[in-house]
Amino acid sequence: KIWYPTYNTCIGAHRSSHQHPTSNFITGADDMFRPTEYTQVSVPCPNMEAIGNFKDSVVPQTKDQAIEARAKQGVCHVCGVTKTHKKKTFFMEPLTVDGCCFEGWCLDCFTMEDILKNPKVKARMKKRKKKNSSLTGSLAGSTISSVAAKTFGTSTTGSEAHYRDTPPLTEVSTVGSNDSILSGIPRTFTVFSTSPTRPQRQIYRQSLSKSIVAKHDVEQLILDMKNQIESSAFQASCCYDLASLDEDLSDSDLLTNAVEAILTAMKIHLEDEKVQRNGCLALHTFTISGDYASAMSSRSDMCSSSSEGEHSNINTGNCNLLESRGVVDAMVSAMKKHESSVVVNRKGMGVLRSIAYVKGTFPREFVNEDTIETISKAMWSHDESATIQENGCFLLQRFVLSLGDPSQVETVANHGVGAIINSMNYHLPRESVQCSAFMALQTLLPYPKVRQQVLREAGFGTILSSLFEHLKSVAMAEVACATLANLVTGVGDEDLENCLLDEADIEGITDVMKLHRKSRSVQMHATRVLESAVRSSLNSLKQSRTVRFVLKYAADNYPANCQDSCLIILSAISGM
């Protein structure tokens, strides 16, 4: 028997979907290769693939050694399996292979959304678009050459062959939106693969007078789906083609028929993960105006994106149509049936978020315990996906707004509070996730029982960590301070131990007040938080060197909002 180290790793599921993860929470990419304990076993370590190869001396490679070795081999530095680069004389060429990798990034370990956000990938795609501009002009005729048809999977002999040949969507994520991992190994490649990719197909299709975006082509596609409804592979491929449209469907009747065809395929082939995955992708594409890839690559991560930037590309008319055709129930059914599929859950929640933004709220009969539990399970099962966490927090907020009944809101809190706090901990640097989580908490905190639950779930410390992580953002400072102030309002003696402030916390709050001294909201809510510390952390207040200065400034400049709280705190510090 040999002593093998057990390692923390963010590859795969590391906890039950019903358990709170505080006991084995992974703080970041640096913890992937950190040994936590040693176990005597007589079989190979189960996490060997996740941390690199073992040498003959049974000494595991470090993180840097594993990354360097995999870089030399041209394989993914996360899973060590997928071939992502081709070795050349003086450099490693990033590969693009449908279903395997894109621009040197493994599609099994990273989502297309995160890959498209990478600055180096965007720069290469922009450079490639310029190089292809002259080529697309020469192909602007009404027919496609046999070479182009063979290369880009477009058939001129019939739509059915083209639908069969289109590669199925293979977006599977285990590491998802971890920016620290996504930045990965520095690359300076300028060459690219000639393998067909969706952006390349779009460049060519936009230059053709007759392509799949033409009305009669879409009608033929829908007709073929009805004629071959029993073939799950054919339905999955057709759904993928509908998701790859280069333009929005302006014809409402055509869009209605396309939605009905997709929903029928998803209902009949509920057990088939590919049909559900591509169906969710197609419906999500219908909710987005313009090119989806461009929309995702230009998406902002600022806190304001939850209200403006994130929803600037939503197609309001399509969302209303989808809601009227029963898409909401179809998305929940797909997510519930395929809990382990990150793409089904991510795209399904994306459709629900777009519809919720357009409609404002959901019907009360839809917001039941089963639906709330489905969203909560998706957040726990795929906590590595920032998109799922952000969408989940947004949906939980809309569930609360749709209910209004305190007894029903407690159901949302029971299933959602732990998931919200976990998403904040897991994606602490991600501002968009933090903002969506704050908005969800703001709608829950008016209920006293929910405030107690948030405090007992260590929510107070999580909110403080988020505030200090995004110290320079005035939008984040305002929403974080407001959430803290609402959380400690009317806190009982039994919960004082859950909202203690040490000297470092108080110094951090005073730093926020100094940095955003022109924000009335920050000054007002921060002083309310410090006022609550009079009961729980008076000694820490007395030891602070800067609290008197910032309180005096707040009282002098915002007397109507801060003067009373400041006087209470200063009197307590002085012992009066």
mmCIF file of C-alpha atoms in Angstrom, residues 311-572:
data_model
loop_
_atom_site.group_PDB
_atom_site.id
_atom_site.type_symbol
_atom_site.label_atom_id
_atom_site.label_comp_id
_atom_site.label_asym_id
_atom_site.label_seq_id
_atom_site.Cartn_x
_atom_site.Cartn_y
_atom_site.Cartn_z
ATOM 1 C CA HIS A 311 -30.670 42.967 -21.311
ATOM 2 C CA SER A 312 -29.831 45.373 -24.146
ATOM 3 C CA ASN A 313 -29.921 42.560 -26.727
ATOM 4 C CA ILE A 314 -33.221 40.968 -25.648
ATOM 5 C CA ASN A 315 -35.856 40.660 -28.368
ATOM 6 C CA THR A 316 -39.043 41.753 -26.610
ATOM 7 C CA GLY A 317 -41.463 40.563 -29.277
ATOM 8 C CA ASN A 318 -39.919 37.096 -29.473
ATOM 9 C CA CYS A 319 -39.951 36.736 -25.688
ATOM 10 C CA ASN A 320 -43.670 37.552 -25.554
ATOM 11 C CA LEU A 321 -44.354 34.990 -28.270
ATOM 12 C CA LEU A 322 -42.260 32.303 -26.548
ATOM 13 C CA GLU A 323 -44.053 32.867 -23.256
ATOM 14 C CA SER A 324 -47.448 32.542 -24.918
ATOM 15 C CA ARG A 325 -46.476 29.209 -26.534
ATOM 16 C CA GLY A 326 -45.573 27.499 -23.258
ATOM 17 C CA VAL A 327 -41.784 27.735 -23.485
ATOM 18 C CA VAL A 328 -41.464 28.407 -19.751
ATOM 19 C CA ASP A 329 -42.814 24.983 -18.774
ATOM 20 C CA ALA A 330 -40.666 23.291 -21.430
ATOM 21 C CA MET A 331 -37.501 24.865 -20.037
ATOM 22 C CA VAL A 332 -38.269 23.735 -16.487
ATOM 23 C CA SER A 333 -39.033 20.206 -17.681
ATOM 24 C CA ALA A 334 -35.748 20.025 -19.613
ATOM 25 C CA MET A 335 -33.745 21.340 -16.653
ATOM 26 C CA LYS A 336 -35.424 18.956 -14.244
ATOM 27 C CA LYS A 337 -34.853 15.946 -16.515
ATOM 28 C CA HIS A 338 -31.213 16.768 -17.286
ATOM 29 C CA GLU A 339 -29.869 18.209 -14.046
ATOM 30 C CA SER A 340 -26.276 17.256 -14.894
ATOM 31 C CA SER A 341 -26.196 19.068 -18.268
ATOM 32 C CA VAL A 342 -24.623 22.472 -17.842
ATOM 33 C CA VAL A 343 -25.749 23.610 -21.307
ATOM 34 C CA VAL A 344 -29.408 22.656 -20.773
ATOM 35 C CA ASN A 345 -29.458 24.471 -17.444
ATOM 36 C CA ARG A 346 -27.525 27.501 -18.662
ATOM 37 C CA LYS A 347 -29.574 28.038 -21.827
ATOM 38 C CA GLY A 348 -32.863 27.084 -20.159
ATOM 39 C CA MET A 349 -32.297 29.618 -17.401
ATOM 40 C CA GLY A 350 -31.242 32.158 -20.035
ATOM 41 C CA VAL A 351 -34.616 31.780 -21.762
ATOM 42 C CA LEU A 352 -36.453 32.112 -18.441
ATOM 43 C CA ARG A 353 -34.430 35.198 -17.542
ATOM 44 C CA SER A 354 -35.192 36.926 -20.852
ATOM 45 C CA ILE A 355 -38.908 36.198 -20.517
ATOM 46 C CA ALA A 356 -38.922 37.330 -16.875
ATOM 47 C CA TYR A 357 -37.216 40.592 -17.817
ATOM 48 C CA VAL A 358 -39.772 41.322 -20.547
ATOM 49 C CA LYS A 359 -42.866 40.212 -18.605
ATOM 50 C CA GLY A 360 -41.723 41.576 -15.243
ATOM 51 C CA THR A 361 -43.032 38.644 -13.213
ATOM 52 C CA PHE A 362 -44.163 35.042 -13.665
ATOM 53 C CA PRO A 363 -47.724 33.756 -13.224
ATOM 54 C CA ARG A 364 -48.292 32.636 -9.641
ATOM 55 C CA GLU A 365 -49.283 29.143 -10.719
ATOM 56 C CA PHE A 366 -45.864 28.736 -12.339
ATOM 57 C CA VAL A 367 -43.881 29.774 -9.244
ATOM 58 C CA ASN A 368 -44.406 26.616 -7.217
ATOM 59 C CA GLU A 369 -42.055 24.685 -4.965
ATOM 60 C CA ASP A 370 -41.088 22.313 -7.777
ATOM 61 C CA THR A 371 -39.947 25.180 -10.025
ATOM 62 C CA ILE A 372 -38.061 26.908 -7.203
ATOM 63 C CA GLU A 373 -36.326 23.658 -6.273
ATOM 64 C CA THR A 374 -35.317 23.063 -9.913
ATOM 65 C CA ILE A 375 -33.601 26.455 -10.100
ATOM 66 C CA SER A 376 -31.928 25.951 -6.722
ATOM 67 C CA LYS A 377 -30.635 22.494 -7.692
ATOM 68 C CA ALA A 378 -29.188 23.883 -10.915
ATOM 69 C CA MET A 379 -27.299 26.544 -8.934
ATOM 70 C CA TRP A 380 -25.896 23.982 -6.481
ATOM 71 C CA SER A 381 -25.055 21.390 -9.145
ATOM 72 C CA HIS A 382 -23.292 23.883 -11.453
ATOM 73 C CA ASP A 383 -21.815 26.358 -9.022
ATOM 74 C CA GLU A 384 -18.733 26.665 -11.252
ATOM 75 C CA SER A 385 -20.831 28.358 -13.989
ATOM 76 C CA ALA A 386 -21.094 32.088 -13.383
ATOM 77 C CA THR A 387 -23.872 32.403 -15.972
ATOM 78 C CA ILE A 388 -26.071 29.863 -14.171
ATOM 79 C CA GLN A 389 -25.453 31.574 -10.823
ATOM 80 C CA GLU A 390 -26.248 35.008 -12.224
ATOM 81 C CA ASN A 391 -29.401 33.837 -13.979
ATOM 82 C CA GLY A 392 -30.475 31.806 -10.951
ATOM 83 C CA CYS A 393 -30.230 34.805 -8.624
ATOM 84 C CA PHE A 394 -32.195 36.913 -11.107
ATOM 85 C CA LEU A 395 -34.951 34.289 -11.356
ATOM 86 C CA LEU A 396 -35.199 33.898 -7.577
ATOM 87 C CA GLN A 397 -35.661 37.651 -7.310
ATOM 88 C CA ARG A 398 -38.490 37.546 -9.869
ATOM 89 C CA PHE A 399 -40.076 34.612 -8.051
ATOM 90 C CA VAL A 400 -40.319 36.729 -4.899
ATOM 91 C CA LEU A 401 -41.802 39.645 -6.836
ATOM 92 C CA SER A 402 -44.323 37.281 -8.436
ATOM 93 C CA LEU A 403 -45.550 35.903 -5.091
ATOM 94 C CA GLY A 404 -45.866 38.564 -2.420
ATOM 95 C CA ASP A 405 -47.358 36.107 0.099
ATOM 96 C CA PRO A 406 -44.947 35.809 3.082
ATOM 97 C CA SER A 407 -45.606 32.073 3.472
ATOM 98 C CA GLN A 408 -44.733 31.457 -0.185
ATOM 99 C CA VAL A 409 -41.708 33.754 -0.032
ATOM 100 C CA GLU A 410 -40.340 31.578 2.774
ATOM 101 C CA THR A 411 -40.369 28.675 0.301
ATOM 102 C CA VAL A 412 -38.127 30.691 -2.022
ATOM 103 C CA ALA A 413 -35.877 31.545 0.915
ATOM 104 C CA ASN A 414 -35.620 27.942 2.120
ATOM 105 C CA HIS A 415 -34.429 26.745 -1.279
ATOM 106 C CA GLY A 416 -32.658 29.870 -2.498
ATOM 107 C CA VAL A 417 -30.792 31.660 0.300
ATOM 108 C CA GLY A 418 -28.064 29.044 0.600
ATOM 109 C CA ALA A 419 -27.640 28.902 -3.192
ATOM 110 C CA ILE A 420 -27.381 32.703 -3.414
ATOM 111 C CA ILE A 421 -24.730 32.932 -0.705
ATOM 112 C CA ASN A 422 -22.812 30.035 -2.244
ATOM 113 C CA SER A 423 -22.805 31.775 -5.637
ATOM 114 C CA MET A 424 -21.383 34.914 -4.009
ATOM 115 C CA ASN A 425 -18.625 32.933 -2.327
ATOM 116 C CA TYR A 426 -17.762 30.891 -5.419
ATOM 117 C CA HIS A 427 -17.673 33.864 -7.812
ATOM 118 C CA LEU A 428 -16.455 36.607 -5.519
ATOM 119 C CA PRO A 429 -14.474 38.495 -8.228
ATOM 120 C CA ARG A 430 -17.402 38.359 -10.707
ATOM 121 C CA GLU A 431 -19.235 41.652 -10.326
ATOM 122 C CA SER A 432 -22.293 40.653 -12.363
ATOM 123 C CA VAL A 433 -22.894 37.596 -10.135
ATOM 124 C CA GLN A 434 -22.504 39.683 -6.992
ATOM 125 C CA CYS A 435 -24.938 42.313 -8.247
ATOM 126 C CA SER A 436 -27.601 39.738 -9.181
ATOM 127 C CA ALA A 437 -27.184 38.095 -5.775
ATOM 128 C CA PHE A 438 -27.572 41.455 -4.012
ATOM 129 C CA MET A 439 -30.746 42.179 -5.951
ATOM 130 C CA ALA A 440 -32.167 38.798 -4.927
ATOM 131 C CA LEU A 441 -31.280 39.373 -1.282
ATOM 132 C CA GLN A 442 -32.798 42.864 -1.348
ATOM 133 C CA THR A 443 -36.179 41.437 -2.326
ATOM 134 C CA LEU A 444 -35.975 38.772 0.417
ATOM 135 C CA LEU A 445 -34.698 40.840 3.348
ATOM 136 C CA PRO A 446 -37.951 42.728 4.107
ATOM 137 C CA TYR A 447 -39.192 39.457 5.639
ATOM 138 C CA PRO A 448 -37.835 39.036 9.235
ATOM 139 C CA LYS A 449 -37.509 35.248 9.062
ATOM 140 C CA VAL A 450 -35.452 35.558 5.893
ATOM 141 C CA ARG A 451 -33.060 38.002 7.593
ATOM 142 C CA GLN A 452 -32.480 35.467 10.355
ATOM 143 C CA GLN A 453 -31.838 32.751 7.791
ATOM 144 C CA VAL A 454 -29.328 34.893 5.865
ATOM 145 C CA LEU A 455 -27.451 35.702 9.077
ATOM 146 C CA ARG A 456 -27.346 32.045 10.119
ATOM 147 C CA GLU A 457 -26.052 31.089 6.651
ATOM 148 C CA ALA A 458 -23.030 33.378 7.238
ATOM 149 C CA GLY A 459 -24.459 35.904 4.793
ATOM 150 C CA PHE A 460 -23.180 38.917 6.744
ATOM 151 C CA GLY A 461 -19.532 37.957 6.272
ATOM 152 C CA THR A 462 -20.119 37.040 2.626
ATOM 153 C CA ILE A 463 -21.601 40.467 1.877
ATOM 154 C CA LEU A 464 -18.682 42.165 3.630
ATOM 155 C CA SER A 465 -16.215 40.139 1.551
ATOM 156 C CA SER A 466 -18.013 41.179 -1.640
ATOM 157 C CA LEU A 467 -17.957 44.825 -0.574
ATOM 158 C CA PHE A 468 -14.212 44.770 0.099
ATOM 159 C CA GLU A 469 -13.498 42.791 -3.105
ATOM 160 C CA HIS A 470 -15.170 45.482 -5.237
ATOM 161 C CA LEU A 471 -14.067 48.408 -3.120
ATOM 162 C CA LYS A 472 -13.592 50.882 -5.987
ATOM 163 C CA SER A 473 -16.987 50.317 -7.645
ATOM 164 C CA VAL A 474 -19.466 52.905 -6.456
ATOM 165 C CA ALA A 475 -22.417 50.863 -7.789
ATOM 166 C CA MET A 476 -21.300 47.776 -5.878
ATOM 167 C CA ALA A 477 -20.581 49.840 -2.762
ATOM 168 C CA GLU A 478 -24.087 51.299 -2.802
ATOM 169 C CA VAL A 479 -25.908 48.008 -3.254
ATOM 170 C CA ALA A 480 -23.663 46.150 -0.778
ATOM 171 C CA CYS A 481 -24.017 48.788 1.939
ATOM 172 C CA ALA A 482 -27.780 48.916 1.399
ATOM 173 C CA THR A 483 -27.997 45.122 1.703
ATOM 174 C CA LEU A 484 -25.925 45.140 4.905
ATOM 175 C CA ALA A 485 -28.064 47.906 6.404
ATOM 176 C CA ASN A 486 -31.283 46.036 5.628
ATOM 177 C CA LEU A 487 -29.818 42.823 6.986
ATOM 178 C CA VAL A 488 -28.924 44.244 10.417
ATOM 179 C CA THR A 489 -32.149 46.247 10.795
ATOM 180 C CA GLY A 490 -34.002 45.010 13.848
ATOM 181 C CA VAL A 491 -31.598 42.131 14.458
ATOM 182 C CA GLY A 492 -32.372 40.266 17.659
ATOM 183 C CA ASP A 493 -29.974 39.562 20.512
ATOM 184 C CA GLU A 494 -29.816 35.889 19.534
ATOM 185 C CA ASP A 495 -28.393 36.827 16.109
ATOM 186 C CA LEU A 496 -25.853 39.437 17.238
ATOM 187 C CA GLU A 497 -23.057 36.872 17.135
ATOM 188 C CA ASN A 498 -23.720 36.409 13.392
ATOM 189 C CA CYS A 499 -23.039 40.062 12.536
ATOM 190 C CA LEU A 500 -19.899 40.827 14.523
ATOM 191 C CA LEU A 501 -17.385 43.345 13.168
ATOM 192 C CA ASP A 502 -13.717 43.204 14.068
ATOM 193 C CA GLU A 503 -11.336 46.139 13.781
ATOM 194 C CA ALA A 504 -10.329 45.207 10.209
ATOM 195 C CA ASP A 505 -13.982 45.098 9.115
ATOM 196 C CA ILE A 506 -14.665 48.527 10.570
ATOM 197 C CA GLU A 507 -11.551 49.932 8.905
ATOM 198 C CA GLY A 508 -12.767 48.452 5.623
ATOM 199 C CA ILE A 509 -16.188 50.102 5.992
ATOM 200 C CA THR A 510 -14.573 53.457 6.786
ATOM 201 C CA ASP A 511 -12.354 53.056 3.715
ATOM 202 C CA VAL A 512 -15.507 52.587 1.612
ATOM 203 C CA MET A 513 -16.995 55.742 3.126
ATOM 204 C CA LYS A 514 -13.835 57.728 2.417
ATOM 205 C CA LEU A 515 -13.514 56.425 -1.133
ATOM 206 C CA HIS A 516 -17.164 57.138 -1.984
ATOM 207 C CA ARG A 517 -17.705 60.199 0.155
ATOM 208 C CA LYS A 518 -19.805 61.838 -2.595
ATOM 209 C CA SER A 519 -22.354 59.030 -2.582
ATOM 210 C CA ARG A 520 -25.272 59.803 -0.288
ATOM 211 C CA SER A 521 -26.415 56.163 -0.387
ATOM 212 C CA VAL A 522 -23.027 54.801 0.725
ATOM 213 C CA GLN A 523 -22.748 57.285 3.610
ATOM 214 C CA MET A 524 -26.296 56.701 4.842
ATOM 215 C CA HIS A 525 -26.259 52.907 4.753
ATOM 216 C CA ALA A 526 -22.682 52.545 6.016
ATOM 217 C CA THR A 527 -23.468 54.641 9.087
ATOM 218 C CA ARG A 528 -26.488 52.414 9.773
ATOM 219 C CA VAL A 529 -24.219 49.372 9.647
ATOM 220 C CA LEU A 530 -21.781 51.016 12.069
ATOM 221 C CA GLU A 531 -24.703 51.945 14.321
ATOM 222 C CA SER A 532 -25.639 48.275 14.576
ATOM 223 C CA ALA A 533 -22.042 47.569 15.639
ATOM 224 C CA VAL A 534 -22.649 49.593 18.825
ATOM 225 C CA ARG A 535 -24.561 46.582 20.178
ATOM 226 C CA SER A 536 -22.328 43.830 18.820
ATOM 227 C CA SER A 537 -18.815 45.267 18.345
ATOM 228 C CA LEU A 538 -18.400 48.346 20.507
ATOM 229 C CA ASN A 539 -14.786 47.537 21.463
ATOM 230 C CA SER A 540 -13.790 47.337 17.798
ATOM 231 C CA LEU A 541 -15.401 50.724 17.186
ATOM 232 C CA LYS A 542 -13.436 52.271 20.022
ATOM 233 C CA GLN A 543 -10.154 50.894 18.678
ATOM 234 C CA SER A 544 -10.719 52.286 15.175
ATOM 235 C CA ARG A 545 -8.574 55.295 14.308
ATOM 236 C CA THR A 546 -10.629 56.636 11.414
ATOM 237 C CA VAL A 547 -14.256 56.026 12.410
ATOM 238 C CA ARG A 548 -14.617 59.397 14.151
ATOM 239 C CA PHE A 549 -13.329 61.270 11.115
ATOM 240 C CA VAL A 550 -15.672 59.632 8.604
ATOM 241 C CA LEU A 551 -18.677 59.929 10.929
ATOM 242 C CA LYS A 552 -18.069 63.631 11.399
ATOM 243 C CA TYR A 553 -17.776 64.107 7.644
ATOM 244 C CA ALA A 554 -21.015 62.181 7.009
ATOM 245 C CA ALA A 555 -22.904 64.136 9.687
ATOM 246 C CA ASP A 556 -21.706 67.502 8.340
ATOM 247 C CA ASN A 557 -22.376 66.788 4.661
ATOM 248 C CA TYR A 558 -25.493 64.596 4.899
ATOM 249 C CA PRO A 559 -27.237 65.744 8.096
ATOM 250 C CA ALA A 560 -30.705 64.612 7.049
ATOM 251 C CA ASN A 561 -29.553 61.053 6.362
ATOM 252 C CA CYS A 562 -26.625 60.412 8.695
ATOM 253 C CA GLN A 563 -26.626 62.856 11.623
ATOM 254 C CA ASP A 564 -28.751 60.814 14.044
ATOM 255 C CA SER A 565 -26.805 57.586 13.491
ATOM 256 C CA CYS A 566 -23.472 59.375 13.736
ATOM 257 C CA LEU A 567 -24.413 60.987 17.065
ATOM 258 C CA ILE A 568 -25.433 57.606 18.500
ATOM 259 C CA ILE A 569 -22.135 55.997 17.453
ATOM 260 C CA LEU A 570 -19.953 58.883 18.662
ATOM 261 C CA SER A 571 -21.759 58.974 22.002
ATOM 262 C CA ALA A 572 -21.228 55.236 22.486
#
